[in-house]
mmCIF file of C-alpha atoms and ligand atoms in Angstrom:
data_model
loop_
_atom_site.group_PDB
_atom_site.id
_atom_site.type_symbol
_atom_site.label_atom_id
_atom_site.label_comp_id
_atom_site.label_asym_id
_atom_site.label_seq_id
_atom_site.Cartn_x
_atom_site.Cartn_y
_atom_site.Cartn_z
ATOM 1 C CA UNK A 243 -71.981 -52.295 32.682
ATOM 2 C CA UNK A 244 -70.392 -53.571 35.529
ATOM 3 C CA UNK A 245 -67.210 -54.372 33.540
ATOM 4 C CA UNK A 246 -67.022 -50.952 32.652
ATOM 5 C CA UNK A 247 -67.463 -49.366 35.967
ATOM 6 C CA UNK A 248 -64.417 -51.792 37.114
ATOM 7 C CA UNK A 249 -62.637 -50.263 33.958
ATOM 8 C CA UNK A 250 -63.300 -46.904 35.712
ATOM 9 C CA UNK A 251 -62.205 -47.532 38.633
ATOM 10 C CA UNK A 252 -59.083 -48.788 37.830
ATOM 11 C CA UNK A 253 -58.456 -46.065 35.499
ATOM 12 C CA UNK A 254 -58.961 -43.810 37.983
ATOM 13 C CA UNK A 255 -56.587 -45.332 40.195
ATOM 14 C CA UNK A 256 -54.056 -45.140 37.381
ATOM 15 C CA UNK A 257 -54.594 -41.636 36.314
ATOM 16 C CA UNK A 258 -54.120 -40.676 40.485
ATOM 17 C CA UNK A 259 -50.893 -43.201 40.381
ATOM 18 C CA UNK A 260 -52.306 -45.314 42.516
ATOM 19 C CA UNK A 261 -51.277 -48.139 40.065
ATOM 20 C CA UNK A 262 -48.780 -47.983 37.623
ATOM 21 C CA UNK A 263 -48.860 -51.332 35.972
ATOM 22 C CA UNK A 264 -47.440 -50.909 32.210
ATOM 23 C CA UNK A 265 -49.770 -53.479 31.000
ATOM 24 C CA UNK A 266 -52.868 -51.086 32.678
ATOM 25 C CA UNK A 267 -51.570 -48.167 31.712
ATOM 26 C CA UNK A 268 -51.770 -49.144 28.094
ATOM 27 C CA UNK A 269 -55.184 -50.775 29.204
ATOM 28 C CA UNK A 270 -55.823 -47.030 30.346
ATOM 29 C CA UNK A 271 -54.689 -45.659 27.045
ATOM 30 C CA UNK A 272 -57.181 -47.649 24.987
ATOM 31 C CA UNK A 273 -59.979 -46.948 27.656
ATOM 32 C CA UNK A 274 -59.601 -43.140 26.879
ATOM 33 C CA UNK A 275 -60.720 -43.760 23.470
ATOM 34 C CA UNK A 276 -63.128 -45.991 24.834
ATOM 35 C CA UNK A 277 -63.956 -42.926 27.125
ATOM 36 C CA UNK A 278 -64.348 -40.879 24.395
ATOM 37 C CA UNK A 279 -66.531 -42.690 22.185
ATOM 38 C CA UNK A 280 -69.077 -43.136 24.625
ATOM 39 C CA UNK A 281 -69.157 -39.179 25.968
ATOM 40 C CA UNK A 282 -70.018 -38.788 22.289
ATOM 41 C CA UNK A 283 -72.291 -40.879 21.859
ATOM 42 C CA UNK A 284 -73.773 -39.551 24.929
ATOM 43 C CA UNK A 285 -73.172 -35.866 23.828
ATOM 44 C CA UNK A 286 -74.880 -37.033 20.591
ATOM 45 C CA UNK A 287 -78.067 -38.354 21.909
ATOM 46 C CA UNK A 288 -78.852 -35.371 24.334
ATOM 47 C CA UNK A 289 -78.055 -33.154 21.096
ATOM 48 C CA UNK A 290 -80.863 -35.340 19.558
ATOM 49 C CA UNK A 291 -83.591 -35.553 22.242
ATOM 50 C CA UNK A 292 -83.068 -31.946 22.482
ATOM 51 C CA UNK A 293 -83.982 -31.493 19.339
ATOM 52 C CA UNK A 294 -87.293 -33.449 19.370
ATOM 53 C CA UNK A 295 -87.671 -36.933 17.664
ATOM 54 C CA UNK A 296 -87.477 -35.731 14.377
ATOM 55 C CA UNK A 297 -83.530 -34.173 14.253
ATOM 56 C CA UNK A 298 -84.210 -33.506 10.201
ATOM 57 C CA UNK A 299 -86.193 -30.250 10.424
ATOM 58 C CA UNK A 300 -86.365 -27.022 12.725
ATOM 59 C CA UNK A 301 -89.722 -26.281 13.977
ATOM 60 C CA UNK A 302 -91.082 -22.763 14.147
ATOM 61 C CA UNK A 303 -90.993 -20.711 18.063
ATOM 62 C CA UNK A 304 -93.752 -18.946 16.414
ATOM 63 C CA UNK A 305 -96.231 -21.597 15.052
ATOM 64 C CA UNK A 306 -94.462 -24.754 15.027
ATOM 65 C CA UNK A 307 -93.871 -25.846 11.504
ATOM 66 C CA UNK A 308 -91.503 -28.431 10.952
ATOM 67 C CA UNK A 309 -89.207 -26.704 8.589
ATOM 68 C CA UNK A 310 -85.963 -28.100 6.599
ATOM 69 C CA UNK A 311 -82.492 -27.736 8.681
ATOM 70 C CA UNK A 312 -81.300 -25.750 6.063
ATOM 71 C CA UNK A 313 -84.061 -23.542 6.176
ATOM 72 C CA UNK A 314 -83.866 -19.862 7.247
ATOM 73 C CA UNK A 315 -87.057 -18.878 7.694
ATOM 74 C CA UNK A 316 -90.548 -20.534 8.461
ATOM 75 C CA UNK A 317 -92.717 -21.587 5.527
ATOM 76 C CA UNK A 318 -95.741 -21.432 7.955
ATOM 77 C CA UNK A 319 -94.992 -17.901 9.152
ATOM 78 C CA UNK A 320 -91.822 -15.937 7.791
ATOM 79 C CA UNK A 321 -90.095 -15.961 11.512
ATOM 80 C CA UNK A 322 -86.866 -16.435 11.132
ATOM 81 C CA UNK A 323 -85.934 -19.905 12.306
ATOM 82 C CA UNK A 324 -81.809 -20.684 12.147
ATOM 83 C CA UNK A 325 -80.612 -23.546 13.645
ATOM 84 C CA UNK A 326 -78.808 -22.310 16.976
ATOM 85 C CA UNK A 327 -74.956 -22.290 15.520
ATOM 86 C CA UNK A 328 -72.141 -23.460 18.257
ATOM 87 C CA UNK A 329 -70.807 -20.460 19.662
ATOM 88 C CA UNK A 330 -67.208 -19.981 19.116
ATOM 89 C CA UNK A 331 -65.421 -20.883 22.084
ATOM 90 C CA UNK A 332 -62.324 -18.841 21.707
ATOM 91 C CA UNK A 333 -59.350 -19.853 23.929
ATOM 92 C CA UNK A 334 -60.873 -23.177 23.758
ATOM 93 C CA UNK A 335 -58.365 -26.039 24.232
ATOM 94 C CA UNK A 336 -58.093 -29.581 23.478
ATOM 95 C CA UNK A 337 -57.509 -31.926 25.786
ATOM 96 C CA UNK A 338 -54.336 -34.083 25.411
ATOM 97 C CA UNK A 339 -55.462 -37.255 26.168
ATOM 98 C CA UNK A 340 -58.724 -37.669 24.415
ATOM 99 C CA UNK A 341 -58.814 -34.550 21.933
ATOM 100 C CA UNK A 342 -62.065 -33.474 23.408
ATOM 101 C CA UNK A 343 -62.394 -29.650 23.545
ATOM 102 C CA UNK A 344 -62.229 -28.117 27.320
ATOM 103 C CA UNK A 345 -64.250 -25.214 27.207
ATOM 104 C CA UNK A 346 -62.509 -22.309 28.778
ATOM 105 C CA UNK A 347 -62.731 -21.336 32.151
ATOM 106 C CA UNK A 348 -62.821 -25.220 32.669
ATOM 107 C CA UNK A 349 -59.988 -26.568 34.739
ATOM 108 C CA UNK A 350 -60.621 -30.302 33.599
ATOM 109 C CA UNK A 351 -61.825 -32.231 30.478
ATOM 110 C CA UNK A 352 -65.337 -32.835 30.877
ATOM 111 C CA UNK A 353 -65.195 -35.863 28.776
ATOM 112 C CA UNK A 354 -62.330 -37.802 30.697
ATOM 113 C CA UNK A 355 -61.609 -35.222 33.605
ATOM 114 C CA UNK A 356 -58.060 -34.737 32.723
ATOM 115 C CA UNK A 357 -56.453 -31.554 33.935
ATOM 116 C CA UNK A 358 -56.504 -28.752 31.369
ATOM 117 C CA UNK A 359 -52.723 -27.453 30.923
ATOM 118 C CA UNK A 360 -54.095 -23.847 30.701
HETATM 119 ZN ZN1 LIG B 104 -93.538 -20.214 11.698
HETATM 120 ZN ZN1 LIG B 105 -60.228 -35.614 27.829
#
């Protein structure tokens, strides 16, 4: 972890110019990947631990039945129990270093905290 948090730093200095070694800055361009993969991994397991231990099923607000993700309504109860869909972010952009979407309103990617163009 250490290594990584040197990785940061120096990316940082080479995103605010600070260094502009060509051999870093293609160092830099494999780290936003890098960057990347772990926000989603990240992104991934707070998705999960949100949803409880067991992601496969959607349990019941009303009386807590694990039902099947595909399921629309309880099997315990009859409440209606969709999985909470992503709202559409419309005027969403991407960002153009890592591809990760910048929700609008936001000024900088939250996965690598480059500076949205819009
Ligand atoms: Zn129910
Ligand atoms: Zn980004």
């Amino acid at each position: 972890m250490v290594l990584l948090e040197v990785g940061q730093a120096t990316y940082q200095k080479i995103r605010n110019g600070e260094i502009s070694d060509s051999e870093l800055v293609e160092l830099t361009t494999k780290l936003v990947g890098f960057d990347h993969h772990i926000y989603q991994a990240n992104k991934k397991v707070a998705e999960l631990n949100s949803r409880g231990a067991d992601s496969n099923s959607i349990i019941c607000p009303s009386c807590q039945t694990p039902n099947s993700v595909d399921a629309k309504f309880c099997g315990g109860c009859g409440a209606k129990v969709e999985v909470a869909t992503k709202v559409e972010l419309s005027g969403e952009e991407t960002c153009v270093k890592c591809e990760e979407a910048i929700p609008s309103g936001a000024n900088f990617c939250p996965c690598c905290g480059t500076k949205a163009i819009g």
